[in-house]
Every structure is written in C-alpha cells, then in structure tokens.
Coordinates of C-alpha atoms in Angstrom, one line a residue:
M2 CA 2.1 11.2 27.1
T3 CA 2.9 14.0 24.8
Q4 CA 4.3 14.4 21.3
E5 CA 7.2 16.4 22.8
L6 CA 8.2 13.5 25.1
A7 CA 8.1 11.1 22.1
K8 CA 10.2 13.5 19.9
S9 CA 12.7 14.1 22.7
A10 CA 13.2 10.3 23.1
L11 CA 13.6 10.0 19.3
K12 CA 16.4 12.6 19.3
K13 CA 18.1 11.4 22.4
Y14 CA 18.3 7.7 21.5
F15 CA 18.3 7.6 17.7
G16 CA 19.5 11.0 16.6
Y17 CA 16.5 11.9 14.4
D18 CA 14.6 15.2 14.6
D19 CA 11.3 14.0 13.2
F20 CA 9.2 10.9 12.9
R21 CA 8.4 9.3 9.6
P22 CA 4.8 9.3 8.4
L23 CA 2.4 7.4 10.6
Q24 CA 4.9 6.6 13.3
L25 CA 3.8 9.3 15.8
K26 CA 0.1 8.5 15.2
I27 CA 0.8 4.8 16.0
I28 CA 2.8 5.7 19.1
E29 CA 0.0 8.0 20.4
G30 CA -2.4 5.1 19.9
V31 CA -0.2 2.9 22.1
F32 CA -0.1 5.7 24.7
R33 CA -3.9 5.6 24.8
G34 CA -3.9 1.8 25.2
E35 CA -5.3 1.0 21.7
D36 CA -4.6 -2.1 19.6
G37 CA -3.3 -1.6 16.1
I38 CA -2.3 -3.2 12.8
V39 CA 0.9 -1.7 11.3
L40 CA 1.8 -2.3 7.7
M41 CA 5.1 -0.6 6.8
P42 CA 7.7 -1.6 4.2
T43 CA 11.1 -3.1 5.2
G44 CA 13.2 -0.2 6.4
G45 CA 10.1 2.0 6.9
G46 CA 10.6 2.3 10.7
K47 CA 8.2 -0.3 12.2
S48 CA 10.4 -1.0 15.2
M49 CA 10.3 2.7 16.2
C50 CA 6.6 2.3 16.9
F51 CA 7.2 0.1 19.9
Q52 CA 10.8 1.2 20.9
I53 CA 9.7 4.8 21.7
P54 CA 6.8 3.6 23.9
A55 CA 9.3 1.3 25.7
V56 CA 11.5 4.2 26.8
T57 CA 8.6 6.6 27.6
M58 CA 6.0 4.4 29.3
T59 CA 5.8 2.6 32.6
G60 CA 6.5 -1.1 32.2
T61 CA 8.1 -3.3 29.6
V62 CA 7.4 -3.8 25.9
V63 CA 7.3 -7.5 25.0
V64 CA 8.2 -8.1 21.4
V65 CA 7.2 -11.4 19.8
S66 CA 9.4 -12.3 16.8
P67 CA 10.0 -15.6 14.9
L68 CA 13.4 -14.3 13.8
I69 CA 15.7 -15.8 16.4
S70 CA 18.8 -15.1 14.4
L71 CA 17.9 -11.4 14.3
M72 CA 17.2 -10.9 18.0
K73 CA 20.8 -10.5 19.1
D74 CA 21.5 -7.9 16.5
Q75 CA 18.3 -6.0 17.4
V76 CA 19.2 -6.1 21.1
D77 CA 22.8 -5.1 20.5
G78 CA 21.6 -2.1 18.4
L79 CA 19.3 -0.9 21.2
R80 CA 22.0 -1.3 23.9
A81 CA 24.4 0.7 21.7
V82 CA 22.1 3.7 22.0
G83 CA 21.4 3.2 25.8
I84 CA 18.2 1.3 25.7
R85 CA 17.9 -1.6 28.2
A86 CA 16.9 -4.7 26.1
A87 CA 17.2 -8.4 26.3
Y88 CA 15.9 -11.6 24.6
L89 CA 14.7 -15.1 25.4
N90 CA 14.8 -17.9 22.9
S91 CA 16.0 -21.5 22.4
S92 CA 19.6 -20.4 21.5
Q93 CA 20.4 -19.5 25.1
T94 CA 21.9 -21.5 27.9
G95 CA 19.9 -21.9 31.1
T96 CA 22.2 -19.5 32.9
E97 CA 21.7 -16.8 30.2
S98 CA 17.9 -17.2 30.3
L99 CA 17.9 -17.0 34.1
A100 CA 19.9 -13.7 34.0
V101 CA 17.4 -12.2 31.5
E102 CA 14.4 -13.4 33.6
T103 CA 15.9 -11.9 36.7
A104 CA 16.4 -8.5 34.9
Y105 CA 12.8 -8.6 33.7
E106 CA 11.4 -9.4 37.2
S107 CA 13.4 -6.6 38.8
G108 CA 12.0 -4.1 36.3
E109 CA 15.4 -3.4 34.5
L110 CA 14.2 -3.9 30.9
H111 CA 12.7 -1.5 28.5
L112 CA 12.2 -4.2 26.0
L113 CA 12.0 -8.0 26.1
Y114 CA 12.2 -9.9 22.8
V115 CA 10.8 -13.5 22.9
S116 CA 10.2 -16.2 20.3
P117 CA 6.6 -17.5 19.8
E118 CA 7.7 -20.8 21.2
K119 CA 9.0 -19.2 24.4
L120 CA 6.0 -17.0 24.8
L121 CA 3.6 -20.0 24.4
S122 CA 5.6 -22.3 26.6
Q123 CA 4.0 -23.6 29.8
G124 CA 4.0 -21.1 32.6
F125 CA 5.4 -18.2 30.6
F126 CA 2.2 -16.0 30.8
T127 CA 2.4 -16.4 34.6
F128 CA 6.0 -15.3 34.6
L129 CA 5.2 -12.2 32.4
K130 CA 2.4 -11.1 34.8
R131 CA 4.9 -10.5 37.6
R132 CA 5.7 -7.1 36.0
K133 CA 3.7 -4.5 34.2
I134 CA 3.7 -4.9 30.4
C135 CA 2.8 -1.8 28.6
L136 CA 2.6 -3.3 25.1
F137 CA 2.8 -6.6 23.1
A138 CA 4.4 -6.0 19.7
I139 CA 3.9 -9.0 17.3
D140 CA 6.5 -8.7 14.6
E141 CA 6.2 -10.5 11.2
A142 CA 2.5 -10.8 12.1
H143 CA 1.5 -12.0 8.6
C144 CA 2.8 -15.4 9.8
I145 CA -0.5 -15.9 11.7
S146 CA -2.6 -15.8 8.5
A147 CA -3.1 -18.8 6.2
W148 CA -3.6 -16.2 3.4
G149 CA -0.1 -14.8 4.0
H150 CA 3.0 -15.8 2.1
D151 CA 4.8 -17.2 5.2
F152 CA 2.1 -19.0 7.2
R153 CA 3.3 -20.6 10.5
P154 CA 0.6 -22.7 12.2
E155 CA 2.1 -22.1 15.7
Y156 CA 1.5 -18.4 15.3
T157 CA -2.3 -19.0 15.5
R158 CA -2.0 -19.8 19.2
L159 CA -1.1 -16.1 19.8
K160 CA -4.8 -15.4 19.9
G161 CA -4.7 -16.5 23.5
L162 CA -2.5 -13.4 24.3
K163 CA -5.4 -11.0 24.2
T164 CA -7.5 -13.3 26.4
A165 CA -4.7 -13.6 29.0
F166 CA -3.8 -9.8 28.9
P167 CA -7.1 -8.1 28.0
E168 CA -5.9 -4.6 29.2
T169 CA -2.6 -4.6 27.4
P170 CA -2.6 -3.2 23.9
V171 CA -1.4 -5.4 21.0
L172 CA 0.4 -4.0 18.0
A173 CA 0.7 -6.4 15.0
L174 CA 3.4 -5.4 12.6
T175 CA 4.4 -6.6 9.1
A176 CA 6.1 -5.4 6.0
T177 CA 4.1 -7.5 3.5
A178 CA 0.4 -8.3 3.8
D179 CA -2.3 -7.8 1.1
R180 CA -5.9 -6.8 1.9
L181 CA -7.1 -10.3 2.7
T182 CA -4.1 -11.1 5.0
R183 CA -4.5 -7.9 7.0
K184 CA -8.1 -8.7 7.7
D185 CA -7.3 -12.3 8.8
M186 CA -4.4 -11.1 11.0
A187 CA -6.7 -8.9 13.0
E188 CA -9.2 -11.7 13.5
Q189 CA -6.6 -14.3 14.4
L190 CA -5.1 -12.1 17.0
G191 CA -8.4 -11.3 18.6
I192 CA -8.3 -7.6 17.7
P193 CA -10.8 -7.3 14.8
S194 CA -11.6 -3.7 15.5
A195 CA -8.0 -2.5 15.7
E196 CA -7.2 0.5 13.6
Q197 CA -5.1 -0.4 10.5
H198 CA -2.1 1.9 9.9
I199 CA -0.9 1.4 6.4
S200 CA 2.2 3.3 5.4
S201 CA 3.2 4.0 1.9
F202 CA 5.0 1.0 0.3
N203 CA 6.9 3.3 -1.9
R204 CA 10.7 2.9 -1.5
P205 CA 11.8 5.6 -4.0
N206 CA 15.5 4.9 -3.2
L207 CA 15.2 1.4 -4.8
S208 CA 15.7 1.1 -8.5
L209 CA 13.7 -1.8 -10.0
A210 CA 14.8 -3.7 -13.1
V211 CA 13.8 -7.0 -14.8
R212 CA 16.1 -8.6 -17.4
P213 CA 15.7 -11.8 -19.5
G214 CA 17.2 -14.9 -17.9
L215 CA 19.9 -15.4 -20.5
K216 CA 23.6 -15.6 -19.6
R217 CA 22.8 -14.7 -16.1
R218 CA 26.3 -15.2 -14.7
E219 CA 27.8 -12.9 -17.3
Q220 CA 25.1 -10.3 -16.6
I221 CA 25.7 -10.5 -12.8
I222 CA 29.5 -10.0 -13.3
N223 CA 28.9 -6.9 -15.4
F224 CA 26.5 -5.6 -12.8
L225 CA 29.1 -6.1 -10.0
R226 CA 31.8 -4.4 -12.0
E227 CA 29.9 -1.1 -11.7
R228 CA 29.5 -1.6 -7.9
P229 CA 32.9 -2.3 -6.4
N230 CA 33.1 -2.9 -2.6
E231 CA 29.3 -2.8 -2.2
A232 CA 27.4 -5.3 -0.1
G233 CA 24.6 -7.3 -1.8
I234 CA 22.5 -10.5 -1.8
V235 CA 21.9 -12.9 -4.7
Y236 CA 18.7 -14.8 -4.1
C237 CA 18.6 -18.3 -5.6
L238 CA 15.9 -20.9 -5.8
S239 CA 17.9 -24.0 -4.7
R240 CA 20.8 -24.9 -2.3
K241 CA 22.8 -26.2 -5.3
Q242 CA 22.2 -22.9 -7.1
T243 CA 23.6 -20.8 -4.2
E244 CA 26.8 -22.9 -4.0
K245 CA 27.4 -22.7 -7.8
M246 CA 26.8 -19.0 -7.9
A247 CA 29.1 -18.3 -5.0
D248 CA 31.8 -20.5 -6.6
N249 CA 31.4 -18.6 -9.9
L250 CA 31.7 -15.2 -8.1
R251 CA 34.8 -16.2 -6.2
A252 CA 36.3 -17.5 -9.4
A253 CA 35.7 -14.0 -10.8
G254 CA 37.5 -12.4 -7.9
Y255 CA 34.5 -11.4 -5.7
N256 CA 34.2 -12.0 -1.9
A257 CA 31.1 -14.2 -1.9
E258 CA 29.7 -17.0 0.2
A259 CA 26.7 -19.4 0.0
Y260 CA 24.0 -19.6 2.6
H261 CA 21.2 -22.1 2.8
A262 CA 19.3 -24.4 5.2
G263 CA 21.5 -27.4 4.4
L264 CA 24.6 -25.9 5.9
P265 CA 25.6 -26.7 9.5
A266 CA 24.1 -24.2 12.0
A267 CA 27.6 -23.0 12.9
R268 CA 28.5 -22.3 9.3
R269 CA 25.3 -20.4 8.7
A270 CA 25.9 -18.3 11.8
E271 CA 29.5 -17.6 10.5
V272 CA 28.3 -16.5 7.1
Q273 CA 25.7 -14.3 8.5
S274 CA 28.1 -12.7 11.0
D275 CA 30.7 -12.1 8.4
F276 CA 28.2 -10.4 6.1
I277 CA 26.8 -8.2 8.9
N278 CA 30.4 -7.2 9.9
D279 CA 31.4 -6.4 6.3
K280 CA 33.9 -9.3 6.2
T281 CA 31.9 -10.9 3.4
L282 CA 30.4 -8.5 0.8
I283 CA 28.2 -10.9 -1.2
V284 CA 25.9 -13.7 0.0
C285 CA 24.3 -16.1 -2.4
A286 CA 21.3 -17.4 -0.5
T287 CA 17.9 -19.0 -0.5
I288 CA 15.1 -17.0 1.0
A289 CA 15.9 -18.5 4.5
F290 CA 18.7 -15.8 4.7
G291 CA 16.8 -12.6 4.3
M292 CA 14.5 -13.0 7.3
G293 CA 17.5 -12.9 9.7
I294 CA 19.3 -9.9 8.4
D295 CA 19.1 -6.4 9.8
K296 CA 21.9 -4.8 7.8
S297 CA 21.2 -1.2 6.7
N298 CA 24.0 -0.8 4.1
V299 CA 23.0 -3.5 1.6
R300 CA 23.4 -1.7 -1.7
W301 CA 21.8 -4.2 -4.1
V302 CA 19.7 -7.3 -4.3
I303 CA 19.6 -9.7 -7.3
H304 CA 17.0 -12.4 -7.9
Y305 CA 18.6 -15.2 -9.9
T306 CA 15.2 -16.7 -10.6
L307 CA 11.6 -15.7 -10.3
P308 CA 10.2 -15.4 -6.6
K309 CA 7.0 -17.3 -5.8
N310 CA 4.9 -14.2 -5.2
L311 CA 5.0 -10.4 -5.0
E312 CA 5.0 -10.5 -1.2
N313 CA 8.3 -12.5 -1.1
Y314 CA 9.8 -10.4 -3.9
Y315 CA 8.9 -7.1 -2.1
Q316 CA 10.2 -8.3 1.2
E317 CA 13.5 -9.5 -0.3
I318 CA 14.3 -6.4 -2.3
G319 CA 13.5 -4.5 0.9
R320 CA 16.8 -5.9 2.3
A321 CA 18.5 -3.3 0.1
G322 CA 18.8 0.4 1.0
R323 CA 17.3 0.3 4.5
D324 CA 19.4 3.3 5.4
G325 CA 17.5 5.4 2.8
A326 CA 20.4 5.8 0.4
K327 CA 20.1 4.6 -3.2
A328 CA 20.2 0.9 -3.9
D329 CA 19.5 -1.3 -6.9
T330 CA 17.4 -4.4 -7.5
L331 CA 17.6 -6.8 -10.4
L332 CA 15.3 -9.7 -11.3
F333 CA 16.1 -12.3 -13.9
Y334 CA 13.1 -13.9 -15.5
S335 CA 12.4 -16.7 -18.0
Y336 CA 9.2 -18.6 -18.7
N337 CA 11.0 -21.8 -17.6
D338 CA 11.4 -20.2 -14.2
Y339 CA 7.7 -19.9 -14.0
L340 CA 7.0 -23.5 -15.1
T341 CA 9.5 -24.8 -12.6
L342 CA 7.9 -23.0 -9.7
K343 CA 4.4 -24.0 -10.8
D344 CA 5.4 -27.6 -10.8
M345 CA 6.9 -27.2 -7.3
I346 CA 3.7 -25.6 -6.0
S347 CA 1.2 -28.1 -7.5
G348 CA -0.1 -30.5 -5.0
N349 CA 0.8 -28.2 -2.0
P350 CA -2.0 -27.3 0.5
N351 CA -3.6 -24.1 -0.7
S352 CA -1.9 -24.6 -4.1
E353 CA -4.7 -22.8 -6.1
L354 CA -4.0 -19.5 -4.1
Q355 CA -0.2 -20.0 -4.5
V356 CA -0.5 -20.5 -8.3
A357 CA -2.7 -17.4 -8.5
K358 CA 0.0 -15.4 -6.7
L359 CA 2.7 -16.9 -8.8
D360 CA 0.7 -15.7 -11.9
R361 CA 0.7 -12.2 -10.5
M362 CA 4.5 -12.4 -10.1
K363 CA 4.9 -13.6 -13.7
E364 CA 2.7 -10.7 -14.9
Y365 CA 4.9 -8.3 -13.0
A366 CA 8.0 -9.6 -14.7
E367 CA 6.4 -9.5 -18.1
S368 CA 4.6 -6.2 -17.7
M369 CA 5.5 -3.0 -19.6
A370 CA 3.9 -0.8 -16.9
C371 CA 5.9 1.1 -14.3
R372 CA 7.1 -1.6 -12.0
R373 CA 6.6 0.6 -8.9
R374 CA 3.0 1.3 -9.8
I375 CA 2.4 -2.5 -10.1
L376 CA 3.9 -3.2 -6.7
L377 CA 2.1 -0.3 -4.9
N378 CA -1.2 -1.1 -6.5
Y379 CA -0.9 -4.8 -5.5
F380 CA -0.7 -3.7 -1.9
S381 CA -3.8 -1.6 -2.3
E382 CA -1.9 1.7 -2.5
D383 CA -3.5 3.9 -5.2
H384 CA -0.5 5.2 -7.2
A385 CA -1.2 6.9 -10.5
E386 CA 2.2 8.3 -11.4
D387 CA 5.2 6.5 -13.0
C388 CA 8.2 6.4 -10.8
G389 CA 11.1 7.3 -13.2
N390 CA 13.4 4.8 -11.3
C391 CA 12.7 1.4 -13.0
D392 CA 13.7 -0.1 -16.3
V393 CA 10.3 0.5 -17.9
C394 CA 10.4 4.2 -17.0
A395 CA 14.0 4.4 -18.2
N396 CA 13.0 3.0 -21.6
P397 CA 9.2 3.7 -21.9
P398 CA 7.2 1.6 -24.3
E399 CA 5.0 3.0 -27.0
R400 CA 1.6 3.8 -25.5
F401 CA -1.8 4.9 -26.8
D402 CA -4.9 6.4 -25.4
G403 CA -6.7 3.3 -24.1
T404 CA -9.5 5.2 -22.2
I405 CA -12.4 3.8 -24.3
L406 CA -11.0 0.3 -24.3
A407 CA -10.5 0.6 -20.5
Q408 CA -14.0 1.9 -20.0
K409 CA -15.4 -1.1 -22.0
A410 CA -13.5 -3.5 -19.8
L411 CA -14.4 -1.8 -16.5
S412 CA -18.0 -1.4 -17.5
A413 CA -18.2 -5.1 -18.4
V414 CA -16.9 -6.0 -14.9
A415 CA -19.4 -3.6 -13.3
R416 CA -22.4 -4.8 -15.3
L417 CA -21.5 -8.4 -14.5
K418 CA -21.7 -7.3 -10.8
E419 CA -18.0 -8.2 -10.2
S420 CA -19.1 -11.8 -10.1
V421 CA -16.9 -13.4 -12.8
G422 CA -13.2 -14.0 -13.6
A423 CA -11.3 -12.2 -16.3
G424 CA -11.9 -15.0 -18.8
M425 CA -15.7 -14.7 -18.6
A426 CA -15.6 -10.9 -18.8
I427 CA -13.5 -11.1 -21.9
D428 CA -15.9 -13.6 -23.5
V429 CA -18.8 -11.2 -22.8
L430 CA -16.8 -8.4 -24.4
R431 CA -16.1 -10.5 -27.5
G432 CA -19.7 -11.7 -27.8
S433 CA -19.0 -15.4 -27.1
A434 CA -21.8 -17.9 -27.8
R435 CA -20.7 -20.1 -24.8
A436 CA -23.8 -21.9 -23.4
D437 CA -23.0 -21.1 -19.8
L438 CA -22.6 -17.4 -20.6
R439 CA -26.0 -17.4 -22.3
S440 CA -27.7 -19.4 -19.5
R441 CA -26.6 -16.8 -17.0
G442 CA -28.1 -14.1 -19.1
Y443 CA -24.7 -12.4 -19.7
D444 CA -25.5 -12.0 -23.4
Q445 CA -28.1 -9.4 -22.3
V446 CA -25.7 -7.0 -20.6
K447 CA -25.0 -3.7 -22.4
T448 CA -21.3 -4.5 -23.0
Y449 CA -21.9 -7.9 -24.6
G450 CA -20.0 -7.9 -27.9
A451 CA -18.6 -4.4 -27.3
G452 CA -15.0 -5.6 -27.9
R453 CA -15.5 -8.3 -30.5
D454 CA -12.9 -6.5 -32.8
I455 CA -10.1 -7.3 -30.3
S456 CA -8.6 -10.8 -30.0
A457 CA -9.0 -12.8 -26.8
F458 CA -5.2 -12.8 -26.4
D459 CA -5.0 -9.0 -26.7
W460 CA -7.9 -8.6 -24.3
N461 CA -6.1 -10.8 -21.8
Q462 CA -3.0 -8.6 -22.0
Y463 CA -5.1 -5.4 -21.6
F464 CA -6.8 -6.9 -18.5
N465 CA -3.4 -7.6 -17.1
Q466 CA -2.4 -4.0 -17.7
L467 CA -5.5 -2.7 -16.0
I468 CA -4.7 -4.9 -13.0
S469 CA -1.1 -3.7 -13.0
L470 CA -2.2 -0.1 -13.2
G471 CA -4.5 -0.5 -10.2
Y472 CA -8.0 -0.3 -11.9
L473 CA -8.9 -3.9 -11.3
Y474 CA -7.9 -6.4 -8.7
V475 CA -8.2 -10.2 -8.4
A476 CA -10.1 -11.4 -5.3
H477 CA -8.3 -14.7 -4.5
E478 CA -10.7 -15.5 -1.7
D479 CA -13.7 -15.2 -4.0
Y480 CA -12.8 -17.6 -6.7
N481 CA -10.4 -15.2 -8.5
K482 CA -13.2 -12.9 -9.5
V483 CA -12.1 -9.5 -11.0
K484 CA -13.3 -6.5 -9.1
L485 CA -13.2 -2.7 -9.5
T486 CA -10.9 -0.5 -7.4
P487 CA -11.7 3.2 -6.5
A488 CA -9.4 4.2 -9.4
A489 CA -11.7 2.4 -11.8
R490 CA -14.6 4.6 -10.8
R491 CA -12.6 7.7 -11.8
V492 CA -12.3 6.3 -15.3
L493 CA -15.9 5.4 -15.5
F494 CA -17.4 8.5 -14.0
E495 CA -14.8 11.3 -13.7
K496 CA -13.2 11.3 -17.1
E497 CA -9.8 10.0 -16.0
T498 CA -7.8 8.9 -19.0
V499 CA -5.9 5.6 -19.3
E500 CA -2.7 5.0 -21.3
L501 CA -2.1 1.4 -22.3
V502 CA 0.9 -0.2 -24.0
K503 CA 0.5 -1.1 -27.7
M504 CA 0.5 -4.9 -28.2
T505 CA 3.1 -4.5 -31.0
T506 CA 5.5 -2.8 -28.6
I507 CA 5.1 -5.6 -26.0
K508 CA 6.1 -8.2 -28.6
K509 CA 9.1 -6.2 -29.9
R510 CA 10.4 -5.5 -26.4
R511 CA 10.2 -9.1 -25.3
E512 CA 12.3 -10.1 -28.3
A513 CA 15.0 -7.4 -27.5
A514 CA 15.2 -6.6 -23.8
G515 CA 18.6 -5.6 -22.5
A516 CA 20.6 -4.3 -19.7
K517 CA 20.3 -0.8 -18.4
T518 CA 23.1 1.4 -17.2
R519 CA 23.1 2.3 -13.5
K520 CA 21.9 5.6 -12.2
F521 CA 24.3 8.3 -11.1
A522 CA 26.1 7.4 -7.8
E523 CA 24.7 8.6 -4.5
T524 CA 27.9 10.6 -3.6
K525 CA 29.8 12.5 -6.3
R526 CA 33.0 10.9 -7.4
E527 CA 35.1 13.7 -5.9
N528 CA 33.6 12.9 -2.5
M529 CA 34.2 9.2 -2.6
S530 CA 37.7 9.6 -1.0
L531 CA 36.2 11.1 2.2
F532 CA 33.3 8.6 2.2
D533 CA 35.8 5.7 2.0
K534 CA 37.8 7.1 4.9
L535 CA 34.7 7.5 7.0
R536 CA 33.7 3.9 6.1
Q537 CA 37.1 2.7 7.3
V538 CA 36.7 4.6 10.6
R539 CA 33.3 2.9 11.0
K540 CA 34.9 -0.5 10.4
D541 CA 37.7 0.2 12.9
L542 CA 35.2 1.3 15.6
A543 CA 33.0 -1.7 15.0
R544 CA 35.9 -4.0 15.5
E545 CA 36.9 -2.1 18.7
F546 CA 33.4 -2.2 20.2
G547 CA 32.5 -5.7 18.9
I548 CA 29.4 -4.6 17.0
P549 CA 28.4 -4.6 13.3
P550 CA 29.6 -1.6 11.3
Y551 CA 26.0 -0.4 10.5
L552 CA 25.3 -0.1 14.3
V553 CA 28.0 2.6 14.4
F554 CA 26.5 4.7 11.6
N555 CA 24.6 3.7 8.4
D556 CA 25.6 4.7 4.9
A557 CA 23.0 7.4 4.7
T558 CA 24.5 9.1 7.8
L559 CA 28.0 8.9 6.4
H560 CA 26.8 10.4 3.1
E561 CA 25.3 13.3 5.1
M562 CA 28.6 13.8 6.9
V563 CA 30.3 14.0 3.5
D564 CA 27.8 16.6 2.3
Q565 CA 27.8 18.7 5.5
R566 CA 31.4 18.3 6.8
P567 CA 30.7 18.7 10.5
V568 CA 33.8 19.7 12.5
T569 CA 32.2 20.4 16.0
D570 CA 30.1 18.4 18.4
A571 CA 27.2 20.7 17.8
E572 CA 27.4 20.3 14.0
M573 CA 27.9 16.5 14.3
G574 CA 24.8 16.3 16.6
R575 CA 22.7 17.8 13.8
I576 CA 23.5 15.0 11.4
S577 CA 20.5 12.6 11.0
G578 CA 21.2 9.4 12.8
V579 CA 23.7 10.8 15.4
G580 CA 22.1 10.6 18.8
E581 CA 23.6 11.6 22.2
R582 CA 25.1 8.2 22.9
K583 CA 26.8 7.8 19.5
L584 CA 28.0 11.4 19.5
H585 CA 29.9 10.8 22.7
R586 CA 31.2 7.4 21.8
F587 CA 32.1 7.9 18.1
G588 CA 31.9 11.6 17.2
D589 CA 35.5 12.7 17.8
R590 CA 36.9 10.0 15.5
F591 CA 34.8 11.1 12.5
I592 CA 35.3 14.8 13.2
A593 CA 39.1 14.2 13.1
V594 CA 39.0 12.6 9.7
I595 CA 36.7 15.3 8.3
K596 CA 39.0 18.1 9.6
A597 CA 42.0 16.4 8.1
E598 CA 40.3 16.1 4.8
G599 CA 39.6 19.8 4.8
A600 CA 43.1 20.9 5.9

C-alpha cells in the first residue's frame, strides 16, 4: 500500500487533502501488519486510522467499541460518504443481526462494529474466521486497564483476541490514558511490544476557564446570553442536579433537557437523538451522556461541579469543538465539591489511587499556571509555552524568577533518588528533625535544610506548581513518590529558567476571582447572516435524508464556505470536509445560497 492510495481515499471519502499528524504513520503500520497503541485527543482523528485501511485493504476491519449508543451514528456517517459499514450489538432484533452477519460472510462490509459482549460471545470468533479480517481496532481501549479512569472488567477478556487471531494486527485506541494506563493497556491486550503513537493533546480551539462555584445558575445564564443558538452540554454530578439545572434553564427561556441513567431507555434515546439533530440545544447530563455522543458542532461544555479526575475532565471538554472551530469550556469549583467527591470515593476499590487523581483535579482548579500546560504535562506532553487561551493567560498572575527555588526542590528529589513523596522532600528541604528522616540518613543529603526559610505550606504550593508546569510528576503506582521529568533536567543542568507565581498573588486571586469575557467570535458579525442561512440549509437536508445535521457538513466546513464563497463544483470540492459523495448530494443547495447572498 502506498501513501498516494491512502491520500486518495482520504479525499474521495472524507474530502480532506492531508492527514493530521501521526495518522499516516499509523495507517502505514497497519498496512505492514503491525500492532499499535494510539493515543489521540477527542476530535483528533482516531477513527481515520482504521477507516482508511478498511477501504484500501483486502478484508474487513472489525471495530470493538463499548459505546453501543454511538454505533448507529458512526455507521450512518460512514454510509453517508459511501463506505459499507454495519454493527452488531444487543440493541438489534434477530432479523437485523442476521442481515448484518450475512453481509459480513459475503464480503460486503468494509467495517463491522461490535460490542465487547458480542465479540466475546460463544462461537463469535468462529464466525469471524469465515472471512479475512485485516485489522482489529479496539476503541476506548483504556477500559481494559484497572489504572484507567473507566475500567471495565469484561474488557480484560479481549486478551484472547491476539491468541485467536495471531496474524491480524491489533490497534488499541483511546483519547485519555496516562503513562501507567498505556503500559497496562499493551500488556492486557497481549501486544506489549506495540509501538505507541502519542498525538499532541493540545486542542488550541478550546478555551479553558475555571470560576468559583458561587451563584452558578446566574453565571451560567450570563454565559449563555453571549452564545445564542449554540449547542452545549452542562455536566452535573447527580441525577437530581441535571433535572434541576434543566428546569432552571427552561424557566430562563432556553431549550434544555436532562439526561441521566435513571431515565427510561426510550427517553434517554429521545434526548440524545434530539440533541444530535439540533432539536434540543442544551443537555444537562451526568457523565453517562458524553460517551455516546459524536456531534461535531458542540460549541461549549460547562462542568457544574468538579470532575473526579483530569482524564474525565479532558474527555468531557473534548466533546466541544470536534470540528476544529472555536469552542469554550467552563469549570465551576469550590472546596466543598472536592470534599463531596472525596467522601463518595472513600471505601471504593482502588480508592487511594482515585483520591490521588482527585487531588490532581483539585490542584488544576486551584492553580495559577496556564491550564493547558497543566493538562498537557499531565498526559506526559512536554509543553513549556503558555497557551494564551485560558483564564489564567487572559489575566496572568504576578510571577517571579523561581529558578533557584526550583533547582533546590528538583535537586532534593534527585538526591533522595526519587524515592519519597512530596511531604518528605519538603521536610528535607526545611531541615526537619523527624526521627524517620534521620534514620534513613536524609539529613546527610546536600539539600538538607536548603529551604528552611520557606514555610511548609508555601513549599507545598511550589511543589504543586512544579508538577503543574511539568518538572515533576507523581508516580501513583509507586506509593505516590515524586519523580523528575526530562524538563527537570533542563533546569538542573541546562540553565533553563523557571517562573513561579508569588504566594501573595495566589491568595489575592482566590479571594477575587471573576468571570471573563468571551473571545472574539469565529466568524465576523457581518458574515453571520450567510452562516445562519447555510446552517438552515444543513438542517433542511438533514431532515430530508434522515441524518444528523453534522453528518451533512460540520460547523468548520460551513465557516470555510463563508470565508471562501465557492460558487462552482470545483470551488466547492476544494472546501475541507467536502468529499465526492457529499459534493454530489449536497453541493448544489449550498452553492445556490452562496450565489444568492453575493447577488
């Protein structure tokens, strides 16, 4: 297989001229029959890594996904661009399943989506062996690891896949997995030597903001007034909270519905369908909602309360702006949120790890460092620049040259051989007389007492900043010991400077944090008339063809039409996201509106 073949398929079916970073490398690995671990953020293009092989290789790609509610949307989207796809899961009737199985056996399918339960059911491996399978793609693969944020015990049985199909490559894909989870994923799937393809977690189109959890309803109403007719999700902690929030928003005149596991299945399906088809603009939901949504034009996500960990938070904000256009995220935080979650977690299996991850979530919410840097460094992505698109960057705190202080802290961790937690490292720096410290000989290290002029509280804050900035990380699997990152060595040996936030600034800002105004709109105001007209055409076409509006064209494609004003098939074909099939099905309707606007 060649790059040219892959690029030709990309243009033909999806309307894009070039692959995103890493996609082509991953696809070429599949062509060579290699296993792989793929870590890409939500909206980063994971699915393209197995969809292109499906239309360019001999055989069928089998996609294993726990998201039953998402399968139909995914298959509908593929069929809309001319790719032969189907799914098998517990939601189907016997007649429907039989039709799909017949299509598979006759070699009609490019892709077959199956739930883990279906894949692991008796006799299903034998059924699959009746046709050539060119790839197994394991979506949401972090579910196989007990270290992950969404562990599902049934996923551990997937290890048998490689034993049953030793010659078929396995591609494990996830949007959220830290260093430890990635390693465990590979081992659990029986592909320990698989190459890890880690894409940048940077989603520059997402603005990040944290606000104090005071008068949340009032703050949300003000937020929505600046975003009329835009789709979004409000994540809530409890079922009761989702119902109350939806009631409040409806009372304020907004088109909002609640979604949670306590609703009847038919009602949940109705809410999800209405949201996907733009009949409902706002959904107030528990985290059960986000996993089943593949809607590209979500323009904002609000967290009413603190999420349990950074993995959940990152995955949930990733529901916004999947089309690449600008989107906003807002997190409300209070210390009581943290205490409530800590009480809920206590007593759970693996509760020590869960509390440690909750603590990192709390530190993110309280931090005065660039929020994007914190997120990227948490996922082991060395990112040294501030983003300019978060609330901290918009209102930067007062900083000072903390290089010497950082060198002391990092040197202490190094001299203690990365074998202690932050508390012990701080006690060494402050010259503590603790008996256990002395018995281990820590009072003999060179940095003992080197920071005795700084209080333990302030040292703790500075250690949190060094973790947020990516110079240290906490090894949860090794008794929460603090360890050095590659960036730390640049500070210790390559004269890299470190800016830290003054403690006085942190205290002042916590007393007087406030709302920030929204960034300038994606499309200039004078272009909004055409954009709204194109959006209405999209809605009409979606109704005619019985598909969600975003499967016609996403917001980013409509924005490009507004900017470029294509009035011929050739010009429309050059718009990103307009492939051959969509050009023939929908192009004329959009061109007519653009021509009328220019008349």
